Structure formats: structure tokens, C-alpha cells
Coordinates of C-alpha atoms and ligand atoms in Angstrom, one line a residue:
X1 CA 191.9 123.3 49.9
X2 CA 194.8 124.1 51.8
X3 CA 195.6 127.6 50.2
X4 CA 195.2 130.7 52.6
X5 CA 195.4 134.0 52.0
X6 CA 198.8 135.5 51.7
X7 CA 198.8 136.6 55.2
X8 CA 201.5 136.3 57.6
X9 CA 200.2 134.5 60.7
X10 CA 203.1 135.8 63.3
X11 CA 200.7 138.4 64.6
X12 CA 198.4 134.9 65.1
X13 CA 200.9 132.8 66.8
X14 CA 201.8 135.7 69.5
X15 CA 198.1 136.8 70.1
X16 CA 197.0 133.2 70.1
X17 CA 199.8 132.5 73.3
X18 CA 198.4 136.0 74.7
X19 CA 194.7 135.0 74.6
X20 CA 195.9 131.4 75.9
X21 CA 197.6 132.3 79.0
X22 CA 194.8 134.4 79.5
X23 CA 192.0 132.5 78.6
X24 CA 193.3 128.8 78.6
X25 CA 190.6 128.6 76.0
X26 CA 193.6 128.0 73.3
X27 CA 195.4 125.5 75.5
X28 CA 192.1 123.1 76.4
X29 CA 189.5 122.9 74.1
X30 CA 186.1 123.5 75.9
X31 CA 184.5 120.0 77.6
X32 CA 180.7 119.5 78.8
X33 CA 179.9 120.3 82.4
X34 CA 177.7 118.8 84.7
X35 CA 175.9 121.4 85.9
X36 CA 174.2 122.3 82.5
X37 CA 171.9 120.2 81.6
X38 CA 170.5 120.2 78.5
X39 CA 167.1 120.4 76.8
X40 CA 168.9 119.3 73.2
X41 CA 172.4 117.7 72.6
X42 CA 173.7 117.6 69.4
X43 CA 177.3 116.5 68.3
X44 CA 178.0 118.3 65.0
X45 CA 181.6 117.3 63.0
X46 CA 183.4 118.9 60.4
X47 CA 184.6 116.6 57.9
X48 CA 185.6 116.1 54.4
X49 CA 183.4 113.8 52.4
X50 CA 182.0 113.6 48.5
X51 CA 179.1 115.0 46.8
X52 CA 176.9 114.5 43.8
X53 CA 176.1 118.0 42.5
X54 CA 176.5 117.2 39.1
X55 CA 176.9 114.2 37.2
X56 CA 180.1 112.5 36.8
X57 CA 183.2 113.1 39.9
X58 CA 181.8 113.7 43.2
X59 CA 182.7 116.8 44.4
X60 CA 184.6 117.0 47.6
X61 CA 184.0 119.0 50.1
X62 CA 184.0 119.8 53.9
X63 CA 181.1 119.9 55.5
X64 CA 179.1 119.8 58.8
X65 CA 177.4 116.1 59.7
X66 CA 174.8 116.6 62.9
X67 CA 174.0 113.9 65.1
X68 CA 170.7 114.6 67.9
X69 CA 172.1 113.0 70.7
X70 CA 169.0 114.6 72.8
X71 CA 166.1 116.8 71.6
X72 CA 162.8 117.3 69.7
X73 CA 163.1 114.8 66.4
X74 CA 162.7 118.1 64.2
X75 CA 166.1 119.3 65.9
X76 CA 167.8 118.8 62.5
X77 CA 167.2 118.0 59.2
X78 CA 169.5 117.0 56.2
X79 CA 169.0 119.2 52.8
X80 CA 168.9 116.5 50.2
X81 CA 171.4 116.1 48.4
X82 CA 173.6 118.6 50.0
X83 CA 177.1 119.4 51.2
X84 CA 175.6 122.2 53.5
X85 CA 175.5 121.6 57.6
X86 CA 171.6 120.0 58.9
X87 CA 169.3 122.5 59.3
X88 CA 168.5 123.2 62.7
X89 CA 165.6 123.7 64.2
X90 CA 165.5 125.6 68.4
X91 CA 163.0 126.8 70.6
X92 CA 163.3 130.0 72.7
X93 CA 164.5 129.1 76.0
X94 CA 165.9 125.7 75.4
X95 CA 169.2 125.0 76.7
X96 CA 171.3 123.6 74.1
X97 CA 174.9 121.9 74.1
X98 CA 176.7 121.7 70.8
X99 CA 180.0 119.2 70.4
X100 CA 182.1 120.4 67.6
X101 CA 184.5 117.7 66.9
X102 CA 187.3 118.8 64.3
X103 CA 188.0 116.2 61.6
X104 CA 189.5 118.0 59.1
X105 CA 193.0 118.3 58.5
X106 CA 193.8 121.9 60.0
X107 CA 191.9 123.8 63.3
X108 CA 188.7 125.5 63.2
X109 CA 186.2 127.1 65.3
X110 CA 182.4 127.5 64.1
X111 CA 180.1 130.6 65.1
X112 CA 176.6 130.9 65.4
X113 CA 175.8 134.4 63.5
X114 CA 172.6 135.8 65.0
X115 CA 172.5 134.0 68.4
X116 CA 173.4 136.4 71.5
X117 CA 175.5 134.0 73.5
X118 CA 178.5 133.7 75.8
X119 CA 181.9 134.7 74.5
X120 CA 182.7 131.2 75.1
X121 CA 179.2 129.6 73.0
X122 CA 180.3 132.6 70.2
X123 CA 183.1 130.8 68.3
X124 CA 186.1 133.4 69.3
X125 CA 188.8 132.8 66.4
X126 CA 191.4 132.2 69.4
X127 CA 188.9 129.5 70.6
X128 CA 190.1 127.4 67.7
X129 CA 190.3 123.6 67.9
X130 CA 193.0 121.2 66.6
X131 CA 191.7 118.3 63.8
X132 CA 190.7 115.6 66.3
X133 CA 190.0 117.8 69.1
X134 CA 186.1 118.5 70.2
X135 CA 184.6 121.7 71.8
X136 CA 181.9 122.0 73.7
X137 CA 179.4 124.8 73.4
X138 CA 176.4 125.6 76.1
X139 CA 173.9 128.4 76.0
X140 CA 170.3 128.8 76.2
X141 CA 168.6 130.5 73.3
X142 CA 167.9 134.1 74.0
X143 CA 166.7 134.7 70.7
X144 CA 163.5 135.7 68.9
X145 CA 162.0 133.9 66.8
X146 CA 164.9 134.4 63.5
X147 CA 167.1 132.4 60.7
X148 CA 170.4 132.2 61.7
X149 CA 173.8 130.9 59.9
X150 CA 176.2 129.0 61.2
X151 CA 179.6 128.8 60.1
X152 CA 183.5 128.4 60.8
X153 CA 185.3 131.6 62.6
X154 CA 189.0 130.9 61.7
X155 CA 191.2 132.9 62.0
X156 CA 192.7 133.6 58.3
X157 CA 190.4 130.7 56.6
X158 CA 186.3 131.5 57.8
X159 CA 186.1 132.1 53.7
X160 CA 188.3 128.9 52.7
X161 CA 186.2 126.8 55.0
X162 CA 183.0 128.5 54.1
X163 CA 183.5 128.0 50.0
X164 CA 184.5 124.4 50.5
X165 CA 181.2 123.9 52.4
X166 CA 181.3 124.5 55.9
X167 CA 178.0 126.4 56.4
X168 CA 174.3 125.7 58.1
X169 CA 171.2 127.2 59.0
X170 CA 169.4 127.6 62.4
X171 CA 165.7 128.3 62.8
X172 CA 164.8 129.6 65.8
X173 CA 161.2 129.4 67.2
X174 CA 159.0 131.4 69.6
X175 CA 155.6 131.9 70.9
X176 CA 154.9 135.2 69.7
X177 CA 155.8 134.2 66.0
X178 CA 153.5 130.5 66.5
X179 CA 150.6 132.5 67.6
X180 CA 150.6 133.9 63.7
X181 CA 150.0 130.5 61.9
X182 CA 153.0 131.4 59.0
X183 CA 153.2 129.0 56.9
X184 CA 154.6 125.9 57.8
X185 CA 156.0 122.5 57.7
X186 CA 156.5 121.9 53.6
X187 CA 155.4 125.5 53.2
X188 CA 158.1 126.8 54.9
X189 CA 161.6 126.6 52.6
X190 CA 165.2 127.5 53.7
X191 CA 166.9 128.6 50.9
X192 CA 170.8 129.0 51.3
X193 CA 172.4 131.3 48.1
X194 CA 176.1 130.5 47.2
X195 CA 178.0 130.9 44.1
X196 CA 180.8 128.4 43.1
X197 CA 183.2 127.9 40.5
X198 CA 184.3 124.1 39.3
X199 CA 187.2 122.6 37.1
X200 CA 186.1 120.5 34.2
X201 CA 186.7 117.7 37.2
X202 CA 183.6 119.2 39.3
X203 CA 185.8 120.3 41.7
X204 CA 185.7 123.4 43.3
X205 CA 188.4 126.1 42.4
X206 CA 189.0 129.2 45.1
X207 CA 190.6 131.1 42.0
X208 CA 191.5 134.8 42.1
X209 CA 194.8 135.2 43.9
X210 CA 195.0 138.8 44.8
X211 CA 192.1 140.3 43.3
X212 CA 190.2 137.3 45.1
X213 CA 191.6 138.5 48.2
X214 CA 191.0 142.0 47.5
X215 CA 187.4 142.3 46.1
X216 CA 186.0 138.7 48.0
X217 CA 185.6 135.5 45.5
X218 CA 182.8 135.2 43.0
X219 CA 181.6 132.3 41.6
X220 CA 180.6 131.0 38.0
X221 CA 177.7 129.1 39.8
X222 CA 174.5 129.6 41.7
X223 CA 173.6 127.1 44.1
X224 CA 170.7 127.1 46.2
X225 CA 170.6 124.8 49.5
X226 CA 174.2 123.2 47.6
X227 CA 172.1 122.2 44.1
X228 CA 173.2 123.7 40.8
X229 CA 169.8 123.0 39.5
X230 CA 167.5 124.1 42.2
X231 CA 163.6 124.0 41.3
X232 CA 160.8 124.7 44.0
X233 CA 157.4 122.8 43.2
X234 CA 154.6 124.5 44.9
X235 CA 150.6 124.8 45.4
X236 CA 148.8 127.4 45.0
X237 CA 149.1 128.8 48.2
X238 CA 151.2 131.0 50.6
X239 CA 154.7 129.9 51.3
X240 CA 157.1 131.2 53.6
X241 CA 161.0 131.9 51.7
X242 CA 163.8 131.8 54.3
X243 CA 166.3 133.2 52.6
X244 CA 170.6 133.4 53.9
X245 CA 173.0 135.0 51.3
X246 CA 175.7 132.1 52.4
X247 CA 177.8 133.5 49.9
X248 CA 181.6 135.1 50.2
X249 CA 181.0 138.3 49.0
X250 CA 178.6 137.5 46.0
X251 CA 175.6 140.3 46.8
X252 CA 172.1 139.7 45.3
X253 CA 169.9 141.9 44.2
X254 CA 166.4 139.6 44.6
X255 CA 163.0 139.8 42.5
X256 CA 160.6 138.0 40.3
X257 CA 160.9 137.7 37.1
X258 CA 157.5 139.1 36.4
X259 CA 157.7 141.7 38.5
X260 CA 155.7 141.0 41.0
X261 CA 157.0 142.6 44.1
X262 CA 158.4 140.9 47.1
X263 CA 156.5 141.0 50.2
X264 CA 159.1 141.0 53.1
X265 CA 158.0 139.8 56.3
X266 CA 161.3 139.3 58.3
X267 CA 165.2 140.0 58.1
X268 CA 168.0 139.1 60.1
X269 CA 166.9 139.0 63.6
X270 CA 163.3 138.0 63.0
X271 CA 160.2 139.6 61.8
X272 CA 159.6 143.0 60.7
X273 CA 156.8 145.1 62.7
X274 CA 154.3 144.5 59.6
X275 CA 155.0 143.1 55.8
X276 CA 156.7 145.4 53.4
X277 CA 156.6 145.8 50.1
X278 CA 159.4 146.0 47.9
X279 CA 160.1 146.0 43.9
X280 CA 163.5 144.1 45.0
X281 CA 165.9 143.3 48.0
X282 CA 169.5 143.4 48.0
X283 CA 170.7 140.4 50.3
X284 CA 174.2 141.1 50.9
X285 CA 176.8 138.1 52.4
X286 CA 175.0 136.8 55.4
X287 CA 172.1 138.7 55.8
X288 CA 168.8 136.9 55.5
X289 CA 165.2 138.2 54.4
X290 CA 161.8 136.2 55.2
X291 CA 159.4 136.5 52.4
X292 CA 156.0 136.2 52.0
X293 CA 155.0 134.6 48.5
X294 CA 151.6 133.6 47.7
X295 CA 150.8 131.4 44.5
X296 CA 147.4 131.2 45.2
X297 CA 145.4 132.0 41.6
X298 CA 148.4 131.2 40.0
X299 CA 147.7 128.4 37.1
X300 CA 149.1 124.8 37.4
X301 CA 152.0 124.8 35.4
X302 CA 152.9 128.7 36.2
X303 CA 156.4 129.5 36.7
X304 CA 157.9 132.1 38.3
X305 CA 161.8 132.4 38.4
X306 CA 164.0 134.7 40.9
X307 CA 166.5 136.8 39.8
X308 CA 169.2 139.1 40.7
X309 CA 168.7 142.1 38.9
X310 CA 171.1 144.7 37.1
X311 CA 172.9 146.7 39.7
X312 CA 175.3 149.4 40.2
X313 CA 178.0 151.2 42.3
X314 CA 178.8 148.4 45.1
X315 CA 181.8 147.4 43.9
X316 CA 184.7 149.5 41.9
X317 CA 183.6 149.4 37.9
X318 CA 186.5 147.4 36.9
X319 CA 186.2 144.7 39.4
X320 CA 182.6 144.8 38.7
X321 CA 183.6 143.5 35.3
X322 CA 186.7 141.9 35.8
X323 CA 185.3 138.9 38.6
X324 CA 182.5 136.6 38.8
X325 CA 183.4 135.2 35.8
X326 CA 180.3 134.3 33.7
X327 CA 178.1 135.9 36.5
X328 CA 179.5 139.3 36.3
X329 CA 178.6 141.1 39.1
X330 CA 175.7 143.6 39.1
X331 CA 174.8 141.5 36.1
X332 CA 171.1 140.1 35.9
X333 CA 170.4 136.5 36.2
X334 CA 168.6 133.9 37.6
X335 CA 168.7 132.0 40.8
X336 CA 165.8 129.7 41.0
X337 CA 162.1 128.7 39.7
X338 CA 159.1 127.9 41.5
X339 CA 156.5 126.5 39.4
X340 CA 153.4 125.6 40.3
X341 CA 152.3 121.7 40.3
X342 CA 148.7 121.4 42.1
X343 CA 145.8 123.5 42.9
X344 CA 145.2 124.0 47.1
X345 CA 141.7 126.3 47.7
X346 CA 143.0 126.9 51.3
X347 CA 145.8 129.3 52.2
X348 CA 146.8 131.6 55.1
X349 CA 146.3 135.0 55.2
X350 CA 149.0 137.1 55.2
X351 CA 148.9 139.0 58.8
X352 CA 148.8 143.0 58.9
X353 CA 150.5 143.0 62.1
X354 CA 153.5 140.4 62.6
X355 CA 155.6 141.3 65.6
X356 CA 156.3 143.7 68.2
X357 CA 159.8 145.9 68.4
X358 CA 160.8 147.2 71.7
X359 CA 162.6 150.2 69.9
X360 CA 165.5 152.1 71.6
X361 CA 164.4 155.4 72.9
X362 CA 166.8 158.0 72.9
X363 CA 167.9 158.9 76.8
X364 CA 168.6 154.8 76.4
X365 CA 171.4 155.6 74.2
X366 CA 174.7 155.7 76.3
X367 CA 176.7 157.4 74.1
X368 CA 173.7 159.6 72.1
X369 CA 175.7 162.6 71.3
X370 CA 179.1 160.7 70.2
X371 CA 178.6 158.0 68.1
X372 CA 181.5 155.3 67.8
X373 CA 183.0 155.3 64.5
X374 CA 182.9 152.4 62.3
X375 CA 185.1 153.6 59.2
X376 CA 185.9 151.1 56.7
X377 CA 188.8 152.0 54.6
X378 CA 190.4 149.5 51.9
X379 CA 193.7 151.0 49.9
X380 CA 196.9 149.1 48.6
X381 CA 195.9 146.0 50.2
X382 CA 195.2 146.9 53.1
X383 CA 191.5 146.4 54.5
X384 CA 190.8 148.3 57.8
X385 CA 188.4 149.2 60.2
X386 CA 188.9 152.4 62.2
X387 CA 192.3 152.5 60.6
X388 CA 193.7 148.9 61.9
X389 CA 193.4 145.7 60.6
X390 CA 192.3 142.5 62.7
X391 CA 195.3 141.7 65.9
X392 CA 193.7 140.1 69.3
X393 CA 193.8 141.9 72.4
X394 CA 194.4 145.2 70.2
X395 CA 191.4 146.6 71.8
X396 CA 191.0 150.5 71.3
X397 CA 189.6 152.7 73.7
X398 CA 186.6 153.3 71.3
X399 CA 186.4 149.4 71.0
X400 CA 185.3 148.9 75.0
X401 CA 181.8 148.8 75.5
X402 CA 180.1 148.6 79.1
X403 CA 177.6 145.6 79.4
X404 CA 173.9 145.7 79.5
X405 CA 174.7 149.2 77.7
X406 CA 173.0 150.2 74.1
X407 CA 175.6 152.2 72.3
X408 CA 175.3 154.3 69.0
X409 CA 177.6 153.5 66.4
X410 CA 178.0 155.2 62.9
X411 CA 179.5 153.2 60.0
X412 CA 180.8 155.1 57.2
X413 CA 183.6 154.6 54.1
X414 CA 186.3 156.5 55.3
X415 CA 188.6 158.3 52.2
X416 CA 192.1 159.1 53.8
X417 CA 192.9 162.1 55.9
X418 CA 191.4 160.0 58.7
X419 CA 192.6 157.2 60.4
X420 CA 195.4 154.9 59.2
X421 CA 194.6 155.5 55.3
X422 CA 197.5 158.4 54.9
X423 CA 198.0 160.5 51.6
X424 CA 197.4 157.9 48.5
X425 CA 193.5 157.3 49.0
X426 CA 192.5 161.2 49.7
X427 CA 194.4 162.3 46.8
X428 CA 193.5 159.6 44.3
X429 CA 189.4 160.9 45.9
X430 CA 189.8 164.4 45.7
X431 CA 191.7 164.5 42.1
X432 CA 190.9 161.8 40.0
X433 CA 187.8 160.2 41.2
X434 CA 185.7 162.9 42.6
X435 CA 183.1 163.0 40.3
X436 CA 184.8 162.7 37.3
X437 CA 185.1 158.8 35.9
X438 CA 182.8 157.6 39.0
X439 CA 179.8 159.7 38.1
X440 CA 179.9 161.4 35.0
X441 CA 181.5 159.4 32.4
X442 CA 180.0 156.4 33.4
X443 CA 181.5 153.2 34.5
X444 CA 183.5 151.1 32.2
X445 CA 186.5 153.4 32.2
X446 CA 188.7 152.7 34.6
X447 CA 191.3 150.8 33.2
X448 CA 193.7 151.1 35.9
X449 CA 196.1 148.7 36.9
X450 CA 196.2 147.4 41.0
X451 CA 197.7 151.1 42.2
X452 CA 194.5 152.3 41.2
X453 CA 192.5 149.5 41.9
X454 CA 193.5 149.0 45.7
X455 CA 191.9 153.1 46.4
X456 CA 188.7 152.4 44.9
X457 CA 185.5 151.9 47.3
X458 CA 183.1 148.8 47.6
X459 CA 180.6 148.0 49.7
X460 CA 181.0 146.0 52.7
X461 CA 178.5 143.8 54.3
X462 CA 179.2 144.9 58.4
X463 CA 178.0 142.3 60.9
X464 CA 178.3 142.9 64.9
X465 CA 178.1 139.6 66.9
X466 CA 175.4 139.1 69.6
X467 CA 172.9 140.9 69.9
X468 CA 170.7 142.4 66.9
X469 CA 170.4 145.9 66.2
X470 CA 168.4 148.5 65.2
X471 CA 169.1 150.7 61.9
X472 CA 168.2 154.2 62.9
X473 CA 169.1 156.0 59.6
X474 CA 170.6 155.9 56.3
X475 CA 172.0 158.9 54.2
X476 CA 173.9 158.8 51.0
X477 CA 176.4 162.0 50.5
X478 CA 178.0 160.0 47.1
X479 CA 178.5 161.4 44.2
X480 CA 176.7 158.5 41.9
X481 CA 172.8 158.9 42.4
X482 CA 172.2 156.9 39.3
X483 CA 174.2 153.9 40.8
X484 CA 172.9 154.3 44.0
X485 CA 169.2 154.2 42.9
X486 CA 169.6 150.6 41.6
X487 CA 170.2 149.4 45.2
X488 CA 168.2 152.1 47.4
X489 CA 164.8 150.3 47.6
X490 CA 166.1 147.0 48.3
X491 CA 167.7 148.2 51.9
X492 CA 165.5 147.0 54.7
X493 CA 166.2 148.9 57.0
X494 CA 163.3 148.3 59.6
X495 CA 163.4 145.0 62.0
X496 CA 166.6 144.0 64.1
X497 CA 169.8 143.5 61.9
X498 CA 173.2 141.8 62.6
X499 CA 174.7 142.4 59.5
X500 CA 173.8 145.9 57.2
X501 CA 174.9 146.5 54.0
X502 CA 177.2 149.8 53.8
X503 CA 177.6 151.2 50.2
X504 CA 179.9 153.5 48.9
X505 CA 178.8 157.1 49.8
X506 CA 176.7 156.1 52.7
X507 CA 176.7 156.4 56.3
X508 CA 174.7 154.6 58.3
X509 CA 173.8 154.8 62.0
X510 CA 172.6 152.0 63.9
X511 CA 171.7 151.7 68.0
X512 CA 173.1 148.5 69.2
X513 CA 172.7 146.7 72.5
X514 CA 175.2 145.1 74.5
X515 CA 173.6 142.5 77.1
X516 CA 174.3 140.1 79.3
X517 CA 177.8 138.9 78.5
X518 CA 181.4 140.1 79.3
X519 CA 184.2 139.5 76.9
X520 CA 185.3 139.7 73.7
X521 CA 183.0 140.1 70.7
X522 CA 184.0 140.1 66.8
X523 CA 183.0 142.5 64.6
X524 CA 183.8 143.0 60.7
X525 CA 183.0 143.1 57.2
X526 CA 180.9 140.1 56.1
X527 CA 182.8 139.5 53.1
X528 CA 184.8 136.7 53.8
X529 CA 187.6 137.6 52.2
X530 CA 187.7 141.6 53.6
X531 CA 187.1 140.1 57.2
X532 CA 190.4 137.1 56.7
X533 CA 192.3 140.4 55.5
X534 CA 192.1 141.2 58.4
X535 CA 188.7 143.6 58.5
X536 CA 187.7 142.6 61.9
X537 CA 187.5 144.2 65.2
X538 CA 187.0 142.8 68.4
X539 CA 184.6 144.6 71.4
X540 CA 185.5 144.4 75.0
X541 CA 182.4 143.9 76.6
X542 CA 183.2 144.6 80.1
Ligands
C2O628 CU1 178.8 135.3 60.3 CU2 181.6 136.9 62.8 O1 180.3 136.1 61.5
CU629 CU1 178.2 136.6 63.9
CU630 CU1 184.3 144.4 53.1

């Protein structure tokens, strides 16, 4: 449990003092204050403990155990049977204190991914706590109605915390989404995907060393909400999927096994305008997708089974083949059935209209004829984002935002000659891989050995904290059309996101708004293993 990347932590240790005698955040862990009072208390600690998932050894794990100090009795609920964190259940407009106490043996800090809070309610990596220590989080939710993830932030080990179980989901309610009679209470299923590998012991291995660290970890093993064996029993009725990818870097490419196509009422930061229709849709690490299914007229006994289809071109042809194990990437397989138990005559109707989505106009754009760059760039082991890899108070210029401001950014791979990546990745591009063994002669063919490996392009899941934002458009200049059209349909890229998948080839502009809060706010690939590499950013919101 205790193995880290192979990262030296100096940088760490000096910007952690920095950020300290700045902040004191790093010297005192956050307490309660008396002038907040709260509409829900909850004390949430991390801990190790043992789990059943399969027969035989308990696993062991760490995990999240929620207590409801104060609050509606839905506030949380256990996942049977689970190592994952309660689910929890807000309220737009509730104020809400969260105790974090740290009972595991090294710090940690834990984030709330979605929820557009206070630099000092958003989990800061420098906000870490020591084991025994508690920190105190305050906010009031500002959020739409959305499913959120919550999960450790620390620094060098979010994806070693994460695999060994730290992770949970929040639901948050509104009025707007109430008013549409969804469905509901058992009709309404949070479903958390994760992939796992186990030793004949049934305990978890974080294998993989440096291609691991490289390419993200995939695991042998699906679990959904923790279970290896995860069945749905419905009625014949509409149901309501809540979907998280809660994965390290595993991306899934999601549809029926019949081929009925997915109706998609919702993504990250709540629900879409009106339902969409999709063959399939690719959930990449932490982004989350609402779905409409409806069994009604399906017979008793009926099963249908979700899959991840057969995909190409988001992660470098050998790695595609060389990880995952059994589950080789881009590989199709299943993920879980539903079959149908009893009859139910009654069901909602799905709604033509869902939600309304204030979208950014252009003169609202600060920075409308410059977007900020995003360029992700991964070559000899070294992960970056606009050329530099994760330091606190590094901030570039680029990197300070003015608050209450909506700012353009585009995201985009960036091949050498730009910032940081230097000769090897441009050359390696322009000579061997432009066109050549990528497109034409098909994938399967790069041998290569890690100099080759470490210039080849993958997608990266990018997620900015706090507020959600708006995709504004998508274009693909790559040079692999075939691979690219077994992902294309499955990009959502209506609704409010806060985490969008970037492929190889694409570039991808998003409007994003900046409210509220000063300070500093992460962003960085979602791949937990990229963003402990070090491909994070911070904002300084000032
Ligand atoms: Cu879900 Cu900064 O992360
Ligand atoms: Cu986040
Ligand atoms: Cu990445």
C-alpha cells in the first residue's frame, strides 16, 4: 500500500514550507468555526478495514466511513457490501460541514470533484492532513442538481489512495431537477465503475512499475459500486443509471449488448438541455453520464448486459495491448446485467425538455480572441501540461485568472517544437509516426522498446476544479480517422463538464467560468497516474 511513484518529493517538501508560511493551512489542519452553522454535519474518516468481495481472505482496503452527525436521514447511505465511501445525498443551498479525520498511516487530503467551493472546502494537495489529524471543511452547495466524486487529493498518491478504495459519490439535488419526477428512490442506481487486479490472496496488486506510471494502471477486474459480481434486478419500468468512471485511467466505451441505444439525459455537471441519443458513450476517468433506461415491455426474465465496446486510437497500440491484463484495453467486454424480475404497468415518461443552460455568449468571454493553451505533452517520462510538470506556487502568467471572469481555454496534444517537449517528440512525429505505422499499416506494429514508447500520444481525461464548463467545439486534425470513428459518437459534448476527454489528434475548446472564489485551483489530467506524475497545474484565481 505504501509504494509511490518514483517521484522525488524535494520539490514537495520546499513548496509545502512555501504554501505553509503563506497559508498556515500546512501548519494547522482546518477546525470548525462558530459562525457557520450548519444545515448537515457529517464526520467522514479514512481508514483501513477488510472486505468480502470474494470468497475466501477479506480484502483490505482503505476506505471512507461517514457518520451524520446532523442532517436529513437520506444524507448518506452505505453500498452494500462495499469498500467505497457512503453515498451522499445534498440539497442546493444547504450549508454543509465535513470532518475528515486521517486514520491511515500516511497524510491525505480528499476533494470534492464537481462542487464549486472555497479554495479551502476544495481539498488543495498542500492542505494535506497528518494520520490522526482532522480537517474541517464548510461550504454551502452552489451546485445544480449533478453526481459528483469524491476522492483523496494527495499530493504524489490521489491514484494509490484511490485504487486501494478511497472514493465516494455525492448526489446533489435541486428544484428545477424535482419538478421533472425522474425516477426515483429504488429506481434511481449509482453505479461507480473501477477495475482491479488481485493476488491469488484477494488482495489487491498496484502492479506495473513504470509502464503503470506511464500509461495509468489497468485492472484485470471490473467492479461496479466495489462488487465483482454486480447484477441489477429491475421492473419493467424507467430507471435512472448514475454512472462515475471511478477508475485510474481505465476508459469505457458504454452500450447494450443488444444494441439498444443509450438515452443520455445528464453528464458531469447535471442534466443535458433535452435526452440524447447515442449508439455508445465513452466515460473516461471521472466523468459521469445520467442515463435514461426504460425496461418497460421488456419480458420477466429479460436480460440486458452493458458493455464496453471495441475501441481505438486512445492509447499508443502497444500499450493498448501490453496493459490491462486480461481486459486489454479497447477490448470489448462486459460490465454488468440488468435483468428483469417483475412486471410494473406504471412508469414515468421520459421528459422532452430536462433543464435550462445559461450558455456563455460571446462578448462574455474575457479572453475571446486568445484562448489559453492547455497542451498536454507526455515524452521520456515526462508528463506535462503547458510544458511543466506539477510544482506549487509555479503559477505562469497564462495560469492567473481574474475572478467572477469566464475565460476561453483550448486544450490540445502538443508534439514538440512547442513548449518544454524539445527535439525527440517532433522528430519521432514528423519521421516515423506521421502517418506511417499510426494510420496506415494498422496498429499492432509498434514493437518499440520505452524510447519509443515514452513519444507516443494517449488520451488524457482533463478535469478543471470548480466550476463546470461549457464545451464549445471539438475538431479532430489526426491522421487516424478509422480509430477516431470508434470513439466520435460517444463524446457528449453538450451540458456542463468538469472533466472532457481529449484524444489524440484533437483539440478542444471549452468556455469556463471562474466565480466567486480567490485562490488556488488544481487542474490536470484525470488519469491518476498522469496527474501524480506530475500533470497538474494550479490557477490563481485572483
Ligand atoms: Cu477528481 Cu483534482 O480531481
Ligand atoms: Cu475536481
Ligand atoms: Cu493523462
Amino acid at each position: 500500500m505504501r509504494n509511490r511513484l518514483g517521484l522525488t518529493r524535494r520539490n514537495f517538501l520546499l513548496s509545502a514550507a512555501a504554501f505553509a508560511a503563506s497559508t498556515s493551512a500546512r501548519a494547522a489542519p482546518r477546525a470548525a468555526t462558530d459562525s457557520f452553522v450548519p444545515d448537515v454535519d457529517i464526520e467522514l474518516i479514512c481508514r483501513r478495514d477488510a472486505v468480502q468481495i470474494f470468497d475466501g481472505r477479506p480484502t483490505q482496503v482503505w476506505r471512507y466511513a461517514g457518520n451524520l452527525l446532523k442532517g436529513p436521514a437520506n444524507t448518506l447511505t452505505a453500498l452494500p457490501q462495499s469498500y467505497l465511501g457512503p453515498l451522499m445525498r445534498f440539497v442546493k443551498g444547504q450549508k454543509i460541514r465535513l470532518r475528515l479525520r486521517n486514520d491511515l498511516p500516511e497524510e491525505t487530503i480528499t476533494h470534492w470533484h464537481g462542487l464549486h467551493v472555497p479554495m479551502e472546502a476544495d481539498g488543495h494537495p498542500m492542505a494535506a492532513i497528518d494520520p490522526g489529524q482532522t480537517y474541517v471543511y464548510e461550504f454551502e452547495m452552489r451546485n445544480r442538481a449533478s453526481f459528483n466524486f469524491y476522492h483523496p487529493h494527495t499530493h504524489e498518491a490521489t491514484a494509490t489512495q484511490v485504487y486501494h478504495g478511497l472514493a465516494g459519490g455525492i448526489i446533489v439535488e435541486d428544484e428545477e431537477e424535482r419538478a421533472l419526477g425522474l425516477p426515483s428512490g429504488e429506481f434511481e442506481i449509482p453505479i461507480v465503475l473501477q477495475d482491479r487486479s488481485f493476488d491469488d490472496d484477494n488482495q489487491l496488486g498496484y502492479w506495473g512499475g513504470m509502464h503503470r506510471n506511464m500509461f495509468g494502471f489497468y485492472g484485470e477486474r471490473i467492479l461496479v459500486n466495489g462488487r465483482p459480481d454486480f447484477r441489477l434486478e429491475v421492473a419493467s419500468r424507467a430507471y435512472r443509471l448514475r454512472i462515475l468512471n471511478a477508475s485510474n485511467a481505465r476508459i469505457y466505451k458504454l452500450c447494450w449488448d443488444d444494441r439498444t441505444p443509450l438515452t443520455v439525459i445528464g453528464v458531469d455537471g447535471g442534466l443535458l438541455e433535452r435526452p440524447e441519443t447515442r449508439p455508445y458513450v465513452m466515460l473516461a476517468p471521472a466523468e459521469r453520464v445520467d442515463l435514461w433506461v426504460d425496461f418497460s415491455g421488456r419480458a420477466v426474465g429479460s436480460k440486458l448486459v452493458m458493455r464496453s465496446g471495441e475501441f481505438d486510437g486512445l492509447v499508443p497500440p502497444m500499450a493498448q495491448r501490453m496493459m490491462g491484463g486480461g481486459l486489454t484495453i479497447g477490448d470489448d467486454y462486459p460490465l454488468f446485467a440488468a435483468t428483469v424480475t417483475r412486471a410494473m404497468s406504471d412508469s414515468p415518461k421520459l421528459p422532452e425538455k430536462l433543464a435550462t443552460i445559461r450558455h456563455y455568449r460571446v462578448e462574455e468571454i474575457a479572453n475571446r480572441d486568445s484562448p489559453r493553451p492547455i497542451a498536454l505533452s507526455m515524452s521520456h517520462m515526462q508528463l506535462a501540461i503547458n510544458g511543466r510538470t506539477y510544482e506549487h506556487d509555479n503559477v505562469m502568467d497564462i495560469e492567473r485568472v481574474p475572478v467572477n471572469s469566464v475565460q476561453l481555454f483550448e486544450i490540445f496534444h502538443d508534439h514538440g517544437g512547442g513548449m518544454g517537449m524539445g527535439m525527440g517528440g517532433g522528430m519521432m512525429r514528423g519521421g516515423m509516426m506521421g502517418g506511417g505505422m499510426m494510420g496506415g499499416m494498422g496498429h499492432g506494429m509498434m514493437g518499440g522498446g520505452m524510447g519509443m514508447m515514452g513519444m507516443m500520444d494517449m488520451a488524457h481525461p482533463v478535469h478543471l476544479h470548480g466550476q463546470p464548463f461549457e464545451v464549445l467545439s471539438r475538431t479532430y486534425t489526426g491522421e487516424d480517422e478509422e480509430a477516431y470513428a470508434t470513439i466520435r459518437e460517444g463524446l457528449i459534448d453538450s451540458g456542463l463538464k468538469d472533466t472532457v476527454l481529449v484524444a489524440p489528434g484533437e483539440r478542444v475548446r471549452i468556455a469556463k467560468p471562474f466565480g466567486d472564489f480567490k485562490g488556488r485551483f488544481m487542474y490536470h489530467c484525470h488519469n491518476l497516474e498522469h496527474e501524480d506524475m506530475g500533470m497538474m497545474r494550479e490557477f490563481s484565481v485572483e
